Amino acid sequence: MTRIFNDPADFADEALAGFCDAHSDLVRQVDGGAVRRTRPAAPKVAVITGGGSGHYPAFAGIIGPGFADGAVVGNIFTSPSTQQAYSVAKAAHCGAGVVFTYGNYAGDVLNFGMASERLAAEGIAVENVLVTDDVASAPPHEIDKRRGIAGDFVVFKVMGAAAEAGLELSEVVRVGRKANALTRTIGTAFGGCTFPGADKPLFTLSDGQMGLGLGIHGEPGLFDTELPSAVELGTELVRRVLEEAPSGTAGGRIAVILNGLGSTKLEELFVLWRTVAPLLREAGYTLVMPEVGELVTSLDMAGVSLTLTWLDEELEEYWTAPALTPAYRRGSVAGFVIADGGDTAVDHDAVTQAGYEATEASRDYARLAVEALSTAARELQEAEAELGAMDAIAGDGDHGRGMVRGSSAAVAAAVQAFESGAGAGSVLMAAGDAWADKAGGTSGVLWGAGLRSFGERIDDAEFPTSDVLADAVRAFTGRITGLGKAELGDKTMVDSLLPFTSSLTSAIASGVDAPEAWSTAAADAAAAAKATASLRPQKGRARPLAEKSVGTPDPGATSLAMVFAVVGPYLTAEPSKQLATADSADS
Ligand code: ADP
Ligand code: MG
């Protein structure tokens, strides 16, 4: 139970602000998260961790010399947005490239991946290292589908130390991937965790039961068993983790973490350690700087996990290297040069608004784009409850809210860009970024990224012809299918998007006027959305509850058809009269 909060919706932000104040000697709050208070004296690779809130000391608690350079801080158990990851990376980057490292979750992979594309486009070298230590989350032959849990800590630590030692980006990545490949974790839960303001936990276990194979986002254990004694529990954890020993390792030196999930007493962990440590030693291992404590938590969950990393000489050097962070200190840190590089936070408004250059024709279309977005936002407001109810059948019920949040943020950003002189492309790109930043949820990331690609194709130079418009729609579609990897029939928004796109493309290619082609395509999309009712979801949160979803159309396919139906008249409008006359006078 979380008892100290104001508005539950502000919990993560308020916790971050309080943390940054309490540790202002080491960290500094920036848009999207926190970075080291002081910059390294010489350029070094910036190691940036991240994920949702609720896991303290992961991820902001481990910022500092010898460890992370920054942490991207999302809402509770929610992936941070692309904009947040981008913003923290810009603030932490100091000339030698950036590596994002995080647990393997779809939302994080999408958002850190898109932030990486944006950084790369600005010429910043960037890499991603995913952590996949949770042996319970997928079988060994699908090891790269596993989630990241407490093994995060070891992987982040060795990467932080490697970067501090001056290794270049590709080397820090190599060390991180090696550590991940040699790290295994098994967890157990004794009781669920409760969101601030919620009146019941995300899951419960009956008295005397334990869930083996827990997740760190309130995912219950994969199967429940009788609560064993401490000796039996320790024996079981060691057995299960050793069963998964990476091939080619036998005995040798290991890093060990016995991790509490949030409301397990450290004394309980020590009781457990009394069994775990001797068993590992009996199995021929030397335990190198083991950690018994809370390193990756799950709000107030009761539970523990055991992590082993098989060390070679290089990994041991970085595992044992000094670190100085708010939540974790190791070794002598006297050697760290803490030179204050001053306040180097980027001012994003200044970055994104700098110097728009647009032609009159593009400004004309920008006005239409703003109207299209406003109309879509109004339509989505009206449909919010209906879309939410659809998503609640087999998903989590937030689709209406997410679409309203995303589209309203998009309108606000579009208006601001328009008023600062942006052309249509820039207006649409700003709208896409804001949508992805504010919507939350899978659909928000995809809509935001799609809109950005649409804007890139429209650009700030011309009033788009029908061909350019069709091209931009294909760019929107390509981006969404490229990122989400959904195919026709998976029961996602792609099921109304692909029919729309092929209908529009073929009509325009055969010479149909844009307004007519668009309205026919929108009608096709609406029919396709309705037809998703009979499908079983293959992607997204609804997949585990596929049967329940049959008979209800896909919420994302439905909202997409709604939006496409109302934006047509604006996006396919003719250039305004004034402009048309001016153009013909010129020629
Ligand atoms: P979340 O599922 O994260 O709660 P929303 O509720 O906002 O996000 O959106 C759900 C919709 O997202 C689904 O109805 C589906 O149309 C769409 N969706 C989910 N996964 C994918 C995917 N991989 N590709 C395309 N669309 C997807
Ligand atoms: Mg949802």
mmCIF file of N, CA and C and ligand atoms in Angstrom, residues 391 396-399 402-403 440-444 446 480 483-486 491-494 539-542 554-557, ligand 1:
data_model
loop_
_atom_site.group_PDB
_atom_site.id
_atom_site.type_symbol
_atom_site.label_atom_id
_atom_site.label_comp_id
_atom_site.label_asym_id
_atom_site.label_seq_id
_atom_site.Cartn_x
_atom_site.Cartn_y
_atom_site.Cartn_z
ATOM 1 N N ASP A 391 -11.865 -1.140 -25.517
ATOM 2 C CA ASP A 391 -10.528 -1.579 -25.097
ATOM 3 C C ASP A 391 -10.599 -2.366 -23.782
ATOM 4 N N ASP A 396 -6.793 -2.879 -21.631
ATOM 5 C CA ASP A 396 -6.764 -2.250 -20.317
ATOM 6 C C ASP A 396 -7.669 -1.019 -20.209
ATOM 7 N N GLY A 397 -8.492 -0.792 -21.235
ATOM 8 C CA GLY A 397 -9.525 0.251 -21.118
ATOM 9 C C GLY A 397 -9.047 1.676 -21.298
ATOM 10 N N ASP A 398 -7.803 1.867 -21.727
ATOM 11 C CA ASP A 398 -7.284 3.239 -21.778
ATOM 12 C C ASP A 398 -7.227 3.815 -23.188
ATOM 13 N N HIS A 399 -7.774 3.114 -24.168
ATOM 14 C CA HIS A 399 -7.577 3.578 -25.552
ATOM 15 C C HIS A 399 -8.239 4.936 -25.825
ATOM 16 N N GLY A 402 -6.185 7.624 -24.107
ATOM 17 C CA GLY A 402 -4.905 7.802 -24.782
ATOM 18 C C GLY A 402 -5.054 8.591 -26.080
ATOM 19 N N MET A 403 -6.082 8.264 -26.859
ATOM 20 C CA MET A 403 -6.288 8.969 -28.131
ATOM 21 C C MET A 403 -6.640 10.435 -27.881
ATOM 22 N N GLY A 440 0.709 8.021 -24.282
ATOM 23 C CA GLY A 440 0.891 6.774 -23.530
ATOM 24 C C GLY A 440 0.278 5.632 -24.329
ATOM 25 N N GLY A 441 0.664 4.408 -24.006
ATOM 26 C CA GLY A 441 0.072 3.258 -24.693
ATOM 27 C C GLY A 441 0.729 2.991 -26.033
ATOM 28 N N THR A 442 0.503 1.800 -26.529
ATOM 29 C CA THR A 442 1.088 1.381 -27.796
ATOM 30 C C THR A 442 0.577 2.243 -28.944
ATOM 31 N N SER A 443 -0.740 2.486 -28.938
ATOM 32 C CA SER A 443 -1.304 3.237 -30.056
ATOM 33 C C SER A 443 -0.711 4.640 -30.110
ATOM 34 N N GLY A 444 -0.393 5.237 -28.959
ATOM 35 C CA GLY A 444 0.146 6.593 -28.932
ATOM 36 C C GLY A 444 1.500 6.682 -29.600
ATOM 37 N N LEU A 446 2.650 4.701 -31.875
ATOM 38 C CA LEU A 446 2.516 4.434 -33.309
ATOM 39 C C LEU A 446 1.892 5.622 -34.035
ATOM 40 N N ILE A 480 4.124 2.820 -39.180
ATOM 41 C CA ILE A 480 3.352 2.078 -38.172
ATOM 42 C C ILE A 480 3.564 0.575 -38.307
ATOM 43 N N LEU A 483 7.282 -0.233 -37.212
ATOM 44 C CA LEU A 483 7.536 -0.235 -35.766
ATOM 45 C C LEU A 483 6.755 -1.329 -35.045
ATOM 46 N N GLY A 484 5.455 -1.426 -35.354
ATOM 47 C CA GLY A 484 4.589 -2.331 -34.592
ATOM 48 C C GLY A 484 4.634 -3.768 -35.082
ATOM 49 N N LYS A 485 5.117 -3.962 -36.322
ATOM 50 C CA LYS A 485 5.248 -5.304 -36.907
ATOM 51 C C LYS A 485 3.927 -6.081 -36.962
ATOM 52 N N ALA A 486 2.809 -5.367 -36.955
ATOM 53 C CA ALA A 486 1.529 -6.084 -37.041
ATOM 54 C C ALA A 486 1.207 -6.336 -38.508
ATOM 55 N N LYS A 491 -5.611 -8.126 -35.828
ATOM 56 C CA LYS A 491 -6.583 -7.357 -35.033
ATOM 57 C C LYS A 491 -5.916 -6.158 -34.373
ATOM 58 N N THR A 492 -5.415 -5.259 -35.198
ATOM 59 C CA THR A 492 -4.861 -3.996 -34.704
ATOM 60 C C THR A 492 -5.318 -2.890 -35.648
ATOM 61 N N MET A 493 -4.867 -1.693 -35.387
ATOM 62 C CA MET A 493 -5.204 -0.556 -36.241
ATOM 63 C C MET A 493 -4.771 -0.763 -37.689
ATOM 64 N N VAL A 494 -3.787 -1.623 -37.865
ATOM 65 C CA VAL A 494 -3.298 -1.920 -39.214
ATOM 66 C C VAL A 494 -4.416 -2.517 -40.086
ATOM 67 N N LYS A 539 -1.540 -9.365 -31.419
ATOM 68 C CA LYS A 539 -0.510 -8.421 -30.984
ATOM 69 C C LYS A 539 -1.076 -7.593 -29.839
ATOM 70 N N GLY A 540 -0.184 -7.016 -29.043
ATOM 71 C CA GLY A 540 -0.610 -6.048 -28.034
ATOM 72 C C GLY A 540 -1.161 -6.706 -26.785
ATOM 73 N N ARG A 541 -1.651 -5.853 -25.886
ATOM 74 C CA ARG A 541 -2.092 -6.309 -24.575
ATOM 75 C C ARG A 541 -3.283 -7.240 -24.637
ATOM 76 N N ALA A 542 -4.054 -7.180 -25.731
ATOM 77 C CA ALA A 542 -5.275 -7.969 -25.798
ATOM 78 C C ALA A 542 -4.992 -9.437 -26.126
ATOM 79 N N ASP A 554 -11.726 -4.077 -33.054
ATOM 80 C CA ASP A 554 -10.495 -3.593 -32.432
ATOM 81 C C ASP A 554 -10.599 -2.082 -32.187
ATOM 82 N N PRO A 555 -10.302 -1.643 -30.966
ATOM 83 C CA PRO A 555 -10.426 -0.212 -30.670
ATOM 84 C C PRO A 555 -9.506 0.660 -31.524
ATOM 85 N N GLY A 556 -8.260 0.202 -31.729
ATOM 86 C CA GLY A 556 -7.320 1.006 -32.509
ATOM 87 C C GLY A 556 -7.728 1.116 -33.976
ATOM 88 N N ALA A 557 -8.266 0.035 -34.538
ATOM 89 C CA ALA A 557 -8.732 0.070 -35.933
ATOM 90 C C ALA A 557 -9.943 0.991 -36.049
HETATM 91 P P1 ADP B 1 -2.205 -0.224 -25.016
HETATM 92 O O1 ADP B 1 -2.525 -1.500 -25.715
HETATM 93 O O2 ADP B 1 -0.740 -0.042 -24.801
HETATM 94 O O3 ADP B 1 -3.058 0.006 -23.798
HETATM 95 P P2 ADP B 1 -4.025 1.504 -26.500
HETATM 96 O O4 ADP B 1 -5.091 0.945 -25.636
HETATM 97 O O5 ADP B 1 -3.968 2.985 -26.618
HETATM 98 O O6 ADP B 1 -2.598 0.951 -26.084
HETATM 99 O O7 ADP B 1 -4.192 0.958 -27.972
HETATM 100 C C1 ADP B 1 -4.604 -0.337 -28.233
HETATM 101 C C2 ADP B 1 -4.588 -0.514 -29.743
HETATM 102 O O8 ADP B 1 -3.264 -0.452 -30.206
HETATM 103 C C3 ADP B 1 -5.099 -1.845 -30.189
HETATM 104 O O9 ADP B 1 -6.506 -1.817 -30.300
HETATM 105 C C4 ADP B 1 -4.424 -2.021 -31.541
HETATM 106 O O10 ADP B 1 -5.187 -1.444 -32.579
HETATM 107 C C5 ADP B 1 -3.183 -1.178 -31.416
HETATM 108 N N1 ADP B 1 -1.978 -2.001 -31.380
HETATM 109 C C6 ADP B 1 -1.488 -2.737 -30.370
HETATM 110 N N2 ADP B 1 -0.335 -3.332 -30.718
HETATM 111 C C7 ADP B 1 -0.093 -2.967 -32.013
HETATM 112 C C8 ADP B 1 0.933 -3.242 -32.977
HETATM 113 N N3 ADP B 1 1.977 -4.008 -32.658
HETATM 114 N N4 ADP B 1 0.837 -2.675 -34.194
HETATM 115 C C9 ADP B 1 -0.211 -1.882 -34.516
HETATM 116 N N5 ADP B 1 -1.194 -1.585 -33.652
HETATM 117 C C10 ADP B 1 -1.143 -2.114 -32.426
#
